[in-house]
Every structure is written in structure tokens, then in C-alpha cells.
CSV table of C-alpha atoms in Angstrom, one decimal:
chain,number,residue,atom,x,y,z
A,1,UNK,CA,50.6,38.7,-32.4
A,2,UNK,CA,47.0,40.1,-33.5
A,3,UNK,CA,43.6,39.2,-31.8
A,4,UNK,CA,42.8,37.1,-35.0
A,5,UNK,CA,46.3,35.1,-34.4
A,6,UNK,CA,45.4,34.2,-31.3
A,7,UNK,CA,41.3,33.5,-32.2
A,8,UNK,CA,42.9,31.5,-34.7
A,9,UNK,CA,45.4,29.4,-32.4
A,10,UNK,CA,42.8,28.8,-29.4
A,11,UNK,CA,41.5,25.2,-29.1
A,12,UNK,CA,37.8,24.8,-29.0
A,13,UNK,CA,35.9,24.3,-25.3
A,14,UNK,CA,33.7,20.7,-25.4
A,15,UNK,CA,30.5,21.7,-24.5
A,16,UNK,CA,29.6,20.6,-21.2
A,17,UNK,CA,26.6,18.2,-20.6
A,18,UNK,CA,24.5,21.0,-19.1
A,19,UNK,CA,24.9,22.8,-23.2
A,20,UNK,CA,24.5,19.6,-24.8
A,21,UNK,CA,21.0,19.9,-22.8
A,22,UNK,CA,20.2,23.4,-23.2
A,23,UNK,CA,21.5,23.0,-27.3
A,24,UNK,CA,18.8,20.3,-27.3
A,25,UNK,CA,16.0,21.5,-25.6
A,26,UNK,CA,16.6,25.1,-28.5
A,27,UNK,CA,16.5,22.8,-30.9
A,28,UNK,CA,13.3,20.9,-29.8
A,29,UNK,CA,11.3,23.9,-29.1
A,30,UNK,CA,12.1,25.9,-32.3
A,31,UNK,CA,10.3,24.3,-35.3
A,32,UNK,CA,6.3,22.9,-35.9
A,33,UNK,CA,5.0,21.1,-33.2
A,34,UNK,CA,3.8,18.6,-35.3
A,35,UNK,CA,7.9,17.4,-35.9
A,36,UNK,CA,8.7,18.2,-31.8
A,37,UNK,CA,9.4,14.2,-31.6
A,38,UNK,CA,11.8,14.2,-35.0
A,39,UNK,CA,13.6,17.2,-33.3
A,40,UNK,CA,13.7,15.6,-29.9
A,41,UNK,CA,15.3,12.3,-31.1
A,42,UNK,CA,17.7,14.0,-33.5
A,43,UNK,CA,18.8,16.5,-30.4
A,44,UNK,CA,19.2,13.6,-28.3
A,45,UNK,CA,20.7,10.9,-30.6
A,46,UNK,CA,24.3,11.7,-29.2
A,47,UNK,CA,23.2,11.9,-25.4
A,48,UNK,CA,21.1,8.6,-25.6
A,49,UNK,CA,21.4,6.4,-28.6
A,50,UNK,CA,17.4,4.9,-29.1
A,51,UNK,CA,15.9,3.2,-32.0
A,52,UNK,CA,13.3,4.9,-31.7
A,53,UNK,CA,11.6,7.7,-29.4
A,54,UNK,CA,7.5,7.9,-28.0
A,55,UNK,CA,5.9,10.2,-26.2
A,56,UNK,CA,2.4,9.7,-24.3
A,57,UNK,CA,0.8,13.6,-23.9
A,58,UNK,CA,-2.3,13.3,-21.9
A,59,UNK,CA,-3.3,17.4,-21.9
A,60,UNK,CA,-3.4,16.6,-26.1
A,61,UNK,CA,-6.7,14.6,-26.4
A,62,UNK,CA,-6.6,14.6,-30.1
A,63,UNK,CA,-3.5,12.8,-30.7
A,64,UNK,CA,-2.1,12.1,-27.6
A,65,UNK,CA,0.4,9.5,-28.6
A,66,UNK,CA,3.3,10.1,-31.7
A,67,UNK,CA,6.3,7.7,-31.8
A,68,UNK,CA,9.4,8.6,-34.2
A,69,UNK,CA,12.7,6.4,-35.3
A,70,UNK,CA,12.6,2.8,-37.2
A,71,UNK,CA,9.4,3.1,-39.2
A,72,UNK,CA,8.1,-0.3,-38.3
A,73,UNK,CA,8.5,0.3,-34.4
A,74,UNK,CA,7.4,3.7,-34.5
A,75,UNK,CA,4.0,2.4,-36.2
A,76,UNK,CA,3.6,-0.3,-33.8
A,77,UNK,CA,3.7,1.6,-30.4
A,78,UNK,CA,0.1,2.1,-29.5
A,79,UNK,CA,-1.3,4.3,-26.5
A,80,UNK,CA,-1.7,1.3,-24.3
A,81,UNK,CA,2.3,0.5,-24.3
A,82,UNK,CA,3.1,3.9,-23.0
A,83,UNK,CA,-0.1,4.3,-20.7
A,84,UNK,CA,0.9,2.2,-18.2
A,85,UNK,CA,4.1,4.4,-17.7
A,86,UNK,CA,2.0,7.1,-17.4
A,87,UNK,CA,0.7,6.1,-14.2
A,88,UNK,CA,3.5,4.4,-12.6
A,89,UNK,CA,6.6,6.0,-13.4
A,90,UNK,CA,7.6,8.8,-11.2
A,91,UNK,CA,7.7,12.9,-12.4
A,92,UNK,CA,11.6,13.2,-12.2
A,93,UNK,CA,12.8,10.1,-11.6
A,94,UNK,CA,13.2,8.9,-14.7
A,95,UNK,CA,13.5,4.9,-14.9
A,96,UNK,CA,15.4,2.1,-16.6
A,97,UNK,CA,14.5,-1.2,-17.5
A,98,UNK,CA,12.8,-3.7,-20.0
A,99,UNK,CA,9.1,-2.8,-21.4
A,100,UNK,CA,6.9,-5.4,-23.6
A,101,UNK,CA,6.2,-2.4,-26.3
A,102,UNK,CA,5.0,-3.3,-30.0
A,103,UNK,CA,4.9,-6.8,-29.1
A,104,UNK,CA,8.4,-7.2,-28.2
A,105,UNK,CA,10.7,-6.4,-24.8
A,106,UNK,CA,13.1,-3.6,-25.0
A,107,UNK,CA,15.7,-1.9,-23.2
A,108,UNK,CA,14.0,1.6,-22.2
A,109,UNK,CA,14.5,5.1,-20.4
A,110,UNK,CA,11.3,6.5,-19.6
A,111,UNK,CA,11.0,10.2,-18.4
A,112,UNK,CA,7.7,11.5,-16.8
A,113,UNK,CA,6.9,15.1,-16.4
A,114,UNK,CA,4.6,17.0,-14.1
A,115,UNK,CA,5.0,20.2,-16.0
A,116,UNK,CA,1.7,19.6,-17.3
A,117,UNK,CA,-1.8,19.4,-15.4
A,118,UNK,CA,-2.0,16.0,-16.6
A,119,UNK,CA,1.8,14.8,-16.7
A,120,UNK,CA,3.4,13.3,-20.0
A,121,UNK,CA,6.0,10.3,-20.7
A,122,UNK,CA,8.4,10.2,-23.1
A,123,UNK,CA,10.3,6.8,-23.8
A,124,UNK,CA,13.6,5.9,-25.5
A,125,UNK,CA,13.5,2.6,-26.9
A,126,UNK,CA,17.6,2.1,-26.6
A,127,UNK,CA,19.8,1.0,-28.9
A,128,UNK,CA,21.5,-1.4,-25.7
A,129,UNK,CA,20.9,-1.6,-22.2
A,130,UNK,CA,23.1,-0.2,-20.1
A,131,UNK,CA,22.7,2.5,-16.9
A,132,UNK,CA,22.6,6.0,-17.7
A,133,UNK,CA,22.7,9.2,-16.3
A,134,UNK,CA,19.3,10.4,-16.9
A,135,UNK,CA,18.9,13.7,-15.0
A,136,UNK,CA,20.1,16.2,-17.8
A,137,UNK,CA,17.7,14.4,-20.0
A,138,UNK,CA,14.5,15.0,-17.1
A,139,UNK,CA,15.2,18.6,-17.4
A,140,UNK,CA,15.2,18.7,-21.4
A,141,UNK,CA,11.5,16.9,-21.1
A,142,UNK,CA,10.7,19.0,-18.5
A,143,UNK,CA,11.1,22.2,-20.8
A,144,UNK,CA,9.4,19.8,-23.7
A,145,UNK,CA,6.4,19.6,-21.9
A,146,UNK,CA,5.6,23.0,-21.0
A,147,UNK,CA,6.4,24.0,-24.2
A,148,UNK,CA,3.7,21.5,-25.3
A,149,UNK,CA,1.4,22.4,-22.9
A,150,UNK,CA,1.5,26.2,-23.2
A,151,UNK,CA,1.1,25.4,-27.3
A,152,UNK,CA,-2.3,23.5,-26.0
A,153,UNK,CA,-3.1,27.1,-24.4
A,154,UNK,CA,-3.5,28.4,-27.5
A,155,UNK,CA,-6.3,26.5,-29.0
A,156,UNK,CA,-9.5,27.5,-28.5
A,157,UNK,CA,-10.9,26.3,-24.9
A,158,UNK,CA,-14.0,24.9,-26.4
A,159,UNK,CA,-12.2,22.9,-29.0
A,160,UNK,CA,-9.8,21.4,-26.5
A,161,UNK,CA,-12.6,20.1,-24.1
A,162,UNK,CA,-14.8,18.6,-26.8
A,163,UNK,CA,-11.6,17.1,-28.2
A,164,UNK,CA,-10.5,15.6,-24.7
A,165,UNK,CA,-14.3,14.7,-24.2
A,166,UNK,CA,-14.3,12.4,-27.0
A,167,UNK,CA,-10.6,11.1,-27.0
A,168,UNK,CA,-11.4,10.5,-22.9
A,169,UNK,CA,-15.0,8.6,-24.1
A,170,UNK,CA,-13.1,6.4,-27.0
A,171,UNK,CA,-10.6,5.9,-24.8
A,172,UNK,CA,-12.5,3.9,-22.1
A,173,UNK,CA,-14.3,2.1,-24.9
A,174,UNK,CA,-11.1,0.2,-26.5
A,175,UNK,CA,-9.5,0.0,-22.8
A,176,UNK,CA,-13.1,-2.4,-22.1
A,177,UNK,CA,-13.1,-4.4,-25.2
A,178,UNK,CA,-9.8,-4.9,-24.5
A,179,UNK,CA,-10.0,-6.3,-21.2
A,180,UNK,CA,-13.3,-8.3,-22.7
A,181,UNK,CA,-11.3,-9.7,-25.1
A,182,UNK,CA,-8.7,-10.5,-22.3
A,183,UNK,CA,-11.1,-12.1,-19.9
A,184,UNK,CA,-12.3,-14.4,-22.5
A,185,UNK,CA,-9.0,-15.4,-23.9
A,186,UNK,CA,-7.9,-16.0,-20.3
A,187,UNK,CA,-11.0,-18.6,-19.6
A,188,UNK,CA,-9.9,-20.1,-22.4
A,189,UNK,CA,-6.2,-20.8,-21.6
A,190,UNK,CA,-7.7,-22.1,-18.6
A,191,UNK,CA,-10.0,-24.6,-20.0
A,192,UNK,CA,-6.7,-25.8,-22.9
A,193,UNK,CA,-4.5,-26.0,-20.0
A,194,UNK,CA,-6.9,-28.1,-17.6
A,195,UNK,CA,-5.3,-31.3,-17.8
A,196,UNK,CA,-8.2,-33.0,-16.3
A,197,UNK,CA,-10.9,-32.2,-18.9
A,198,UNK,CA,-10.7,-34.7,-21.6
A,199,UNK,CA,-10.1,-32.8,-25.9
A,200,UNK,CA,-13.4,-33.4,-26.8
A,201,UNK,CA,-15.3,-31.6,-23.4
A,202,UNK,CA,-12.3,-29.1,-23.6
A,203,UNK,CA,-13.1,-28.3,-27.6
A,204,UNK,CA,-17.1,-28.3,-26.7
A,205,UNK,CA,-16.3,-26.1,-23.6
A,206,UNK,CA,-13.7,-23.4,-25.7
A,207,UNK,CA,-16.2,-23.0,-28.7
A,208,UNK,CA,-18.9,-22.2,-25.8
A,209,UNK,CA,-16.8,-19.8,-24.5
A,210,UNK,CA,-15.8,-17.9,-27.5
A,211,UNK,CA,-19.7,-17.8,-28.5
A,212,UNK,CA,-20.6,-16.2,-25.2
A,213,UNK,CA,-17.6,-14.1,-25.2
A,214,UNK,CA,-18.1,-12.8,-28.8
A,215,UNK,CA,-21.8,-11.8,-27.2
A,216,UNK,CA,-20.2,-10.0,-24.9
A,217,UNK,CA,-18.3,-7.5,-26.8
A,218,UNK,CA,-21.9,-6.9,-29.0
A,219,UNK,CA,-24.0,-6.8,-26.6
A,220,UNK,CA,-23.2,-6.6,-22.6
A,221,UNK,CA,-20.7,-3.6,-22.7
A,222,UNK,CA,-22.8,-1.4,-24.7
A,223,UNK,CA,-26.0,-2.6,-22.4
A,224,UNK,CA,-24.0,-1.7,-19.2
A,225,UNK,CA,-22.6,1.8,-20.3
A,226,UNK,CA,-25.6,2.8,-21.4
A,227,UNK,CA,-27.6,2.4,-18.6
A,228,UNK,CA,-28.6,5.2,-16.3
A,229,UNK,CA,-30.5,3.5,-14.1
A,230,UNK,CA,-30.1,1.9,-10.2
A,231,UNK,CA,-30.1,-1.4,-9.4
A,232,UNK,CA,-29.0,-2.9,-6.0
A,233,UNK,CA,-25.6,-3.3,-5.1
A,234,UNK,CA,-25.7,-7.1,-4.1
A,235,UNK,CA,-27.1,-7.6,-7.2
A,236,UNK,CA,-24.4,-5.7,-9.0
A,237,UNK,CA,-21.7,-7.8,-7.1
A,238,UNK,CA,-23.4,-10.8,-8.3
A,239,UNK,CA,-23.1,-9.9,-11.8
A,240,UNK,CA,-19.2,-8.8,-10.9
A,241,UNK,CA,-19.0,-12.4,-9.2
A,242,UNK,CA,-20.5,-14.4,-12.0
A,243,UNK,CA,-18.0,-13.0,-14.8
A,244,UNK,CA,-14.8,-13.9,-12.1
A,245,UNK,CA,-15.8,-17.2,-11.4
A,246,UNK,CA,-16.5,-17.8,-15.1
A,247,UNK,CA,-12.9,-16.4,-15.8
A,248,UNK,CA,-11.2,-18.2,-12.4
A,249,UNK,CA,-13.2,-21.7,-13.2
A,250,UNK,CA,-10.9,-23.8,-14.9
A,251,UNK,CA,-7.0,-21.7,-13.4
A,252,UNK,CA,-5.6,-23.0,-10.3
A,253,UNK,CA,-6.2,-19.3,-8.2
A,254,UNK,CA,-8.8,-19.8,-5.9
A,255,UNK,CA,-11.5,-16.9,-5.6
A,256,UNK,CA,-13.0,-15.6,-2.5
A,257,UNK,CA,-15.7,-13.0,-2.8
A,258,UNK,CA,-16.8,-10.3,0.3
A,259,UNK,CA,-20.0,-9.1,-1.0
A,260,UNK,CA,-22.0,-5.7,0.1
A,261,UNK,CA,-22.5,-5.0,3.6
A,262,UNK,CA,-26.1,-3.4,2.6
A,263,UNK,CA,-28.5,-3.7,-0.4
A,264,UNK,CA,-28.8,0.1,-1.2
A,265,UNK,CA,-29.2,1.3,-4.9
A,266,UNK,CA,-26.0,1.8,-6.9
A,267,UNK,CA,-26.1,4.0,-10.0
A,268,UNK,CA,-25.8,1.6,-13.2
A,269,UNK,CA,-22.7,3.3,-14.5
A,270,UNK,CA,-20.9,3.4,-11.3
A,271,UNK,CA,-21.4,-0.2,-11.0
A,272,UNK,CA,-20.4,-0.9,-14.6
A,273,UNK,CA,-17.1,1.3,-13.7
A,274,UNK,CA,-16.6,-0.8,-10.1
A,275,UNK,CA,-16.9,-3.7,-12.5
A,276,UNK,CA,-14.8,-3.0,-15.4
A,277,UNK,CA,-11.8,-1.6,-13.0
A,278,UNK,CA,-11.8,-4.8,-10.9
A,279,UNK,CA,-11.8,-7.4,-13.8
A,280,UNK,CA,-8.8,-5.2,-15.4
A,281,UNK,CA,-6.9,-5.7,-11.6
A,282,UNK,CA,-7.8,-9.7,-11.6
A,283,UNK,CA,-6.7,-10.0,-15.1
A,284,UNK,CA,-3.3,-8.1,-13.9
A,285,UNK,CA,-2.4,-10.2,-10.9
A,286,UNK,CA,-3.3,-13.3,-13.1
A,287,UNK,CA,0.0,-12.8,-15.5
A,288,UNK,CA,2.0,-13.2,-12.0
A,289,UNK,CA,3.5,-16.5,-11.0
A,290,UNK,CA,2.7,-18.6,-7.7
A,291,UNK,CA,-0.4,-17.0,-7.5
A,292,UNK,CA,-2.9,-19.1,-5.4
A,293,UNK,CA,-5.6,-16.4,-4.3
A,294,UNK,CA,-7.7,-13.6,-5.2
A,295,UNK,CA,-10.2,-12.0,-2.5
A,296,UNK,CA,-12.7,-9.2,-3.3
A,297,UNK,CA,-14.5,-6.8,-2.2
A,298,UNK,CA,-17.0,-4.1,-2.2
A,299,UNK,CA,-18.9,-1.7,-0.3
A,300,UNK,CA,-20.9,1.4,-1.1
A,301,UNK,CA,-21.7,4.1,1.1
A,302,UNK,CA,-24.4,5.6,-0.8
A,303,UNK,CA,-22.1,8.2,-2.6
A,304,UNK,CA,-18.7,6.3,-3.0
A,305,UNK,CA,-17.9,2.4,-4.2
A,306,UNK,CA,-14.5,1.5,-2.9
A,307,UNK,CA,-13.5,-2.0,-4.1
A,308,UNK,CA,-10.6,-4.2,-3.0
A,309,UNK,CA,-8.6,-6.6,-4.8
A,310,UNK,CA,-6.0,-8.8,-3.2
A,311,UNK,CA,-3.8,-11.7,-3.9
A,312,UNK,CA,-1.3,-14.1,-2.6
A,313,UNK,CA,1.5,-13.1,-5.3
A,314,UNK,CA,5.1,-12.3,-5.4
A,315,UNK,CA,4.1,-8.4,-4.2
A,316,UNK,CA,5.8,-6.2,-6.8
A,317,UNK,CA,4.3,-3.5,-8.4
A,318,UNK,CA,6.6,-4.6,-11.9
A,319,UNK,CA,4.6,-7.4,-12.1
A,320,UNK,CA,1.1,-5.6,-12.5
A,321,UNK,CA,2.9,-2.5,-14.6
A,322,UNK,CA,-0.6,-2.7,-17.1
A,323,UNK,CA,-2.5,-1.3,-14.1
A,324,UNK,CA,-1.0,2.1,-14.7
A,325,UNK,CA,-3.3,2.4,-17.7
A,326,UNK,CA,-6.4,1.4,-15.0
A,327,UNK,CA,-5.1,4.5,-12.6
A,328,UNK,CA,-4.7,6.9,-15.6
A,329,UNK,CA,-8.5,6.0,-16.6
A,330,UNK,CA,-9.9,6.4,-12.8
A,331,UNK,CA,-8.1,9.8,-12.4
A,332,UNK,CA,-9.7,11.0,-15.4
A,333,UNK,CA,-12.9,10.3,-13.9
A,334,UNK,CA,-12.4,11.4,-10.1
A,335,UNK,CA,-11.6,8.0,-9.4
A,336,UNK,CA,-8.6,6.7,-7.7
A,337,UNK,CA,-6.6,3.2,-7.6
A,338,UNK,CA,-4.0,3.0,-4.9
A,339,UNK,CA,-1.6,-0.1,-4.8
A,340,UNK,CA,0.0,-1.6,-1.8
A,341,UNK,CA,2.2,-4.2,-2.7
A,342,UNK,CA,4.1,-6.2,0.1
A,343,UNK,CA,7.2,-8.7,-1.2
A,344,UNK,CA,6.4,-11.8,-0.8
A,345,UNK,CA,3.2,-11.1,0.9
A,346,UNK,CA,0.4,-9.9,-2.2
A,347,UNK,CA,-0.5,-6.8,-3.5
A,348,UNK,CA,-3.8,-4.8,-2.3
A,349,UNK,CA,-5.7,-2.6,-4.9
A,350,UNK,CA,-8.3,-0.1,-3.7
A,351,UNK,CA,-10.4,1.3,-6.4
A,352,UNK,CA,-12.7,4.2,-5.2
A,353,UNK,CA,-15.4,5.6,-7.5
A,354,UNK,CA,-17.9,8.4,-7.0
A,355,UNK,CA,-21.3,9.0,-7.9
A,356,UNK,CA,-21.6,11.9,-10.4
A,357,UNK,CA,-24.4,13.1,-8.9
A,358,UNK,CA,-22.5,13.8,-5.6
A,359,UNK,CA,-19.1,15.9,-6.0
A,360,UNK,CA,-16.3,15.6,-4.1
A,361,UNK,CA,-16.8,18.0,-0.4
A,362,UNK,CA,-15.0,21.3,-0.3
A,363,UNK,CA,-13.1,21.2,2.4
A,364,UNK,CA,-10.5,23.5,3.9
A,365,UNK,CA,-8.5,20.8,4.6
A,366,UNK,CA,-5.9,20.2,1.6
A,367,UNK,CA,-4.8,16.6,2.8
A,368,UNK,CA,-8.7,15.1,2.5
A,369,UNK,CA,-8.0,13.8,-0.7
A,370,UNK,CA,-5.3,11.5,0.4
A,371,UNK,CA,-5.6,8.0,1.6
A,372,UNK,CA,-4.3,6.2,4.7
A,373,UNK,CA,-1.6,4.6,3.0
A,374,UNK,CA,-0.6,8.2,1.3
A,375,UNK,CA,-0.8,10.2,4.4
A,376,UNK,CA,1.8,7.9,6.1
A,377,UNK,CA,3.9,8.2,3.4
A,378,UNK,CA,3.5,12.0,3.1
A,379,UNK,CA,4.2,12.0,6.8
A,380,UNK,CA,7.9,10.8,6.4
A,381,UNK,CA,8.4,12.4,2.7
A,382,UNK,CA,8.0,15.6,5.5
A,383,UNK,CA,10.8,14.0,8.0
A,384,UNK,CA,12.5,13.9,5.1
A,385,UNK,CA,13.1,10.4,4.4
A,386,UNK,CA,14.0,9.1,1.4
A,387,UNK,CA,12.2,6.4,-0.8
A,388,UNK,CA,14.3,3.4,0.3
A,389,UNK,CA,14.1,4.3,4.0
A,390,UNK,CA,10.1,4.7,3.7
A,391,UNK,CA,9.4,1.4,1.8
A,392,UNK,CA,11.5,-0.6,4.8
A,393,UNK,CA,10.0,1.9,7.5
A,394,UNK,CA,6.3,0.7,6.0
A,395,UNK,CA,7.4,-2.8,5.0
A,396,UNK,CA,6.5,-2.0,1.2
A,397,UNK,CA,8.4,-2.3,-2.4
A,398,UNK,CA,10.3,0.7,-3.5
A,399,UNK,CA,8.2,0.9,-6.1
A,400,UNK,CA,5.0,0.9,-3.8
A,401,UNK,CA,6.0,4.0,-2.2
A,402,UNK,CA,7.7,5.7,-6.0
A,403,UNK,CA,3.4,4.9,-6.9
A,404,UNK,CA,1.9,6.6,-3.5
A,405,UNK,CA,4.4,9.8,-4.0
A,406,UNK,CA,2.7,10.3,-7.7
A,407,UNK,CA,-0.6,10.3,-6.2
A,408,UNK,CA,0.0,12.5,-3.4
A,409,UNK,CA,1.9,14.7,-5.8
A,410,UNK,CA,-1.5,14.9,-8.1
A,411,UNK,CA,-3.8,15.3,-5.7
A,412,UNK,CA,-2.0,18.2,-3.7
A,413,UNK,CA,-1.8,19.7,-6.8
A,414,UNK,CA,2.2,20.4,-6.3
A,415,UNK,CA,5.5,19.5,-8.4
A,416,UNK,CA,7.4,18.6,-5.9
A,417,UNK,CA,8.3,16.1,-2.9
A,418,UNK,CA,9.4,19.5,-0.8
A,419,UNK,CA,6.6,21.8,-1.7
A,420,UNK,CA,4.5,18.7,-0.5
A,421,UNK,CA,6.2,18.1,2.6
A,422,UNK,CA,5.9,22.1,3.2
A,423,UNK,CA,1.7,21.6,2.6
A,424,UNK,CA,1.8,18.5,5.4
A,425,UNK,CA,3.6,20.6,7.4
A,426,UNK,CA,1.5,23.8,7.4
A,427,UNK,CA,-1.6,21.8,7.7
């Protein structure tokens, strides 16, 4: 028998998962970037079966979100659906469950990557849901991302900061309407629902409301942004104050307020910032249930506002997902939001924000960017506990500790849990 008989009697080898990935990622990277995401879902329509695939690129400030698959979901994902993934799903551990995207829940796999400076998210919107093995599909958007980042590279540097710039500065425009819009919608739910005002006050009261809040989005934003001034920071907290008990009035959460320890002068847009973050957390915890309490807080040392925002919920980070965009926004501006959620207890956010007139101190000390909470985690991500044994060792969610690991990852400036544990050690 010839070597072309038996070529010609062999049975052909099924390609293991690990070529189904490495067959898919070659067929990703090799073509336009501009059709990646086409590529990506048609290389991956076999391992996951989606209706549709979206990917959230924050090192592309141009056109940082593209969404492929059934043309009427596609066109409907917007930035903000895939934002709040951004900042809360974990670099390789990808997650399953059910998202509100394009107005409408869906089964979903979403896969972040740290493979960029800025991370990316890329989300299946599946066909059913059921558990799958995601880990061969991490590694595939792991090689996605660099290949998208190093194709960034090669733009001009110029063009890529004014392009970020302006993306960056419409960004937090839209993200404050928004939660304008939100706030005012929310006071008027309140006042509908308020079983004790009579239709007539109620009708008098909600047309008041949507005057004041249409005003709003003309004037007050614009006014605040703009300003470069100082003013003092107990008057600042007022104005904060004011706009929470105007959205808190007619709910059934009761608001406590901790005003400034001291009266010194806060820059205008650092206030504004301080203000816009913690409307965007109150407006979060409000979409919880048995929610009777919100306390907050703020103090400013001169160089540094750090505000806190805590309520009486259920304490699960799921339930506030929306505040990933909030973290995403902050980071981008050398702020920070760290969550501490506690079931059945609340959930505490800390919002920090620094002057741009005073930099952050260079220290030799690489763990000075972290907070308490993230230096007690980092300290048992080193003893090499896992996720599960750190939330019950803290008496925090799973999904607490998944969010503190993401920051420390960031701000370390490593990829990994181990080279992180390797920096805490060597300190």
C-alpha cells in the first residue's frame, strides 16, 4: 500500500478546543480592523452561539463601542449598556448572567481584558442561557485586545490624545444629563406614587418639577462645569443637599446628611464632580428594594474630596451594576470609587477626587495608591486565598472583593492576581 492509500484511508483528527481557539483568534486578527467584531462573532458562532456580539474599547476614544449580529440589537446597544461591565467585571474571569441591554434583559457572557492600559469588554448576547466554559474564549479576547491596542499604537500620538480628550469630555456630558434627567424622573415617580398627595396637588407638583428640571439641563450643568472658581465647601454640600432632598422628598428612604468638618475653599469643578458622582450613587441604591436609608458625607482636606454614600439595602454589588460606568468615569480623571457591600447589611461607596492643581505625591512606596479596604484584600490575595475565602474572611459579597481585586490590579499597574501578591510581598 502507497503513502497516498494510506493519506487517503486515515480518519480526520477533531480539532481540539485549544485549535478551535487559536483557528479563531487567526481569523479575528487577519482582516480590517474596522470588521474585527464581524470576524469575531463568525469565529466564535460555533463555540458560543450569540445573537449578537459588543465590544466596549476604552484605549479607542473615537469609536469606542461597535456591536455586530441582529441589526436591530446591534443598533440599540449604546456605550452606557456595556460601561457598567467595564468597571465591574473582573480581567479573566469572565461572567454569566442576565444584563438589561437595548432596553431588554438578556442571557450574556461578558469577557474583560487587561491586555490593554485601559482594559476592554466584550459581550455575547446568547442565543439561551445556560453555563459555559468560558476560559478558551478569555484567551481569544485576550489576543483581541492587544491586537487592538497595538493597532491604536500606530496612529499618530497627537491624534489619539486629542481624539480621547474629546470622546473623554462628551463622555461626561451625556453621563450628567443623563443622570439629570434621572434625578428628575425619579422625583417625579415619587410625587405619582405618594398616596397621600391628593391628583390635583400631585399634577400641580409634577408639572413644577419638570419646569425646574428642564432648567436644569439648560442652565445648572453648563453653569457648574464651567466654573473655575472656589466657593466654600459647606456651601457646596448645601447645594449637594438641596438637589437630594428635592429628589428623596416625596420616596419613602429617609436621608441623613454629614456635612464638612471645616469651611475651606473647594475648587468649583471638584465640587461639581463630588456632586455629580454622589447623585449618580443615590440614584443607584434607589432602584434596590427595602431600602429605608441613605447617609452622606463629605470632607475635604484642602487637596482631596472624599465622599461617602451608604444605605440600608440588600448589600449586593448586582444590584447597583450602573455604578461601573461612575468608576470608569472617576478613573479617567484620577478619581476613585471603591464599593463595600455587606449582605444584608448596605453598601458603602467612597468617592475620592483630587484637585488638579495638586498631583498625586510620588512616592516610593507602590501600595500608596491603595485603600484600606484594598490593602486587606491584597494582603490575603498574597496568602493566597481565593475569592470565596476572602469575601467570608472580610464578611463581604463575592462580588465585593471580584470589584477591590480590579482596582488593586489597575492601580499596581499589573495583569495579574500573582504578580500583585509578588509586589505586596516585596514591599
Amino acid at each position: 500500500m502507497g503513502e497516498t492509500d494510506v493519506l487517503a484511508d486515515a480518519e480526520p483528527v477533531a480539532p481540539t478546543a485549544d485549535a478551535q481557539v487559536l483557528a479563531a483568534a487567526a481569523q479575528v486578527i487577519d482582516g480590517p480592523a474596522e470588521e474585527l467584531l464581524s470576524r469575531l462573532s463568525a469565529a466564535t458562532a460555533d463555540l458560543i452561539p450569540h445573537r449578537a456580539v459588543a465590544q466596549l474599547a476604552s484605549q479607542c476614544a473615537s469609536t469606542p463601542v461597535t456591536a455586530h449580529g441582529d441589526p436591530a440589537l446591534a443598533a440599540a446597544i449604546t456605550g452606557a449598556d456595556l460601561a457598567a461591565l467595564l468597571g465591574t467585571v473582573t480581567a479573566g474571569h469572565p461572567w454569566q448572567g442576565i444584563v438589561n441591554i437595548a432596553g431588554s434583559t438578556h442571557p450574556v457572557l461578558a469577557i474583560a481584558s487587561d491586555r490593554a492600559p485601559r482594559g476592554s469588554v466584550v459581550v455575547f448576547l446568547r442565543a439561551a442561557d445556560e453555563p459555559i466554559a468560558a476560559d478558551a474564549l478569555q484567551a481569544l479576547w485576550d489576543v483581541v485586545t492587544a491586537h487592538m491596542y497595538r493597532l491604536t499604537l500606530e496612529r499618530e500620538p497627537g491624534a489619539i490624545a486629542q481624539n480621547r480628550a474629546v470622546a473623554e469630555a462628551r463622555n461626561d456630558v451625556a453621563a450628567e444629563l443623563g443622570e439629570a434627567q434621572a434625578a428628575t424622573l425619579a422625583t417625579l415617580l415619587g410625587v405619582l406614587r405618594n398616596q397621600r398627595i391628593d391628583d390635583a396637588t400631585a399634577r400641580t407638583m409634577a408639572v413644577e418639577l419638570a419646569l425646574n428640571g428642564l432648567s436644569e439641563l439648560r442652565n445648572d450643568t453648563q453653569r457648574d462645569r464651567v466654573c473655575s472658581g472656589e466657593e466654600p465647601v459647606g456651601k457646596a454640600f448645601d447645594r449637594l443637599a438641596d438637589s437630594l432632598r428635592a429628589l428623596l422628598r416625596h420616596g419613602p428612604v429617609e436621608l441623613e446628611l454629614d456635612a464638612p468638618g471645616n469651611d475651606r475653599l473647594i475648587p468649583g469643578g471638584v465640587a461639581h464632580a463630588g456632586r455629580v458622582a454622589v447623585r449618580a450613587v443615590v440614584l443607584a441604591m434607589l432602584t434596590q428594594d427595602r431600602l429605608a436609608r441613605i447617609r452622606v458625607g463629605w470632607r475635604w482636606s484642602g487637596t482631596e474630596l472624599q465622599a461617602t454614600v451608604r444605605d440600608d439595602g440588600p448589600g449586593r454589588i448586582e444590584n447597583v451594576l450602573d455604578l461601573g460606568q461612575l468608576s470608569e468615569r472617576l478613573r479617567l480623571h484620577e478619581g476613585d470609587l471603591d464599593l463595600d457591600a455587606v449582605p444584608g447589611w448596605g453598601l458603602t461607596a467612597r468617592i475620592t477626587l483630587r484637585t488638579a492643581q495638586a498631583p498625586l505625591t510620588v512616592t516610593s512606596d507602590p501600595l500608596a495608591a491603595l485603600g484600606a479596604r484594598e490593602l486587606e484584600v491584597l494582603e490575603r490575595l498574597a496568602q493566597g486565598q481565593r475569592n470565596r475565602s476572602i469575601a467570608d474572611d472580610l464578611h463581604i459579597s463575592e462580588s465585593t472583593v471580584k470589584f477591590h481585586v480590579a482596582n488593586i490590579l489597575t492601580k499596581l499597574d499589573v495583569t495579574t492576581r500573582t504578580q500583585a501578591a509578588a509586589l505586596y510581598l516585596a514591599v
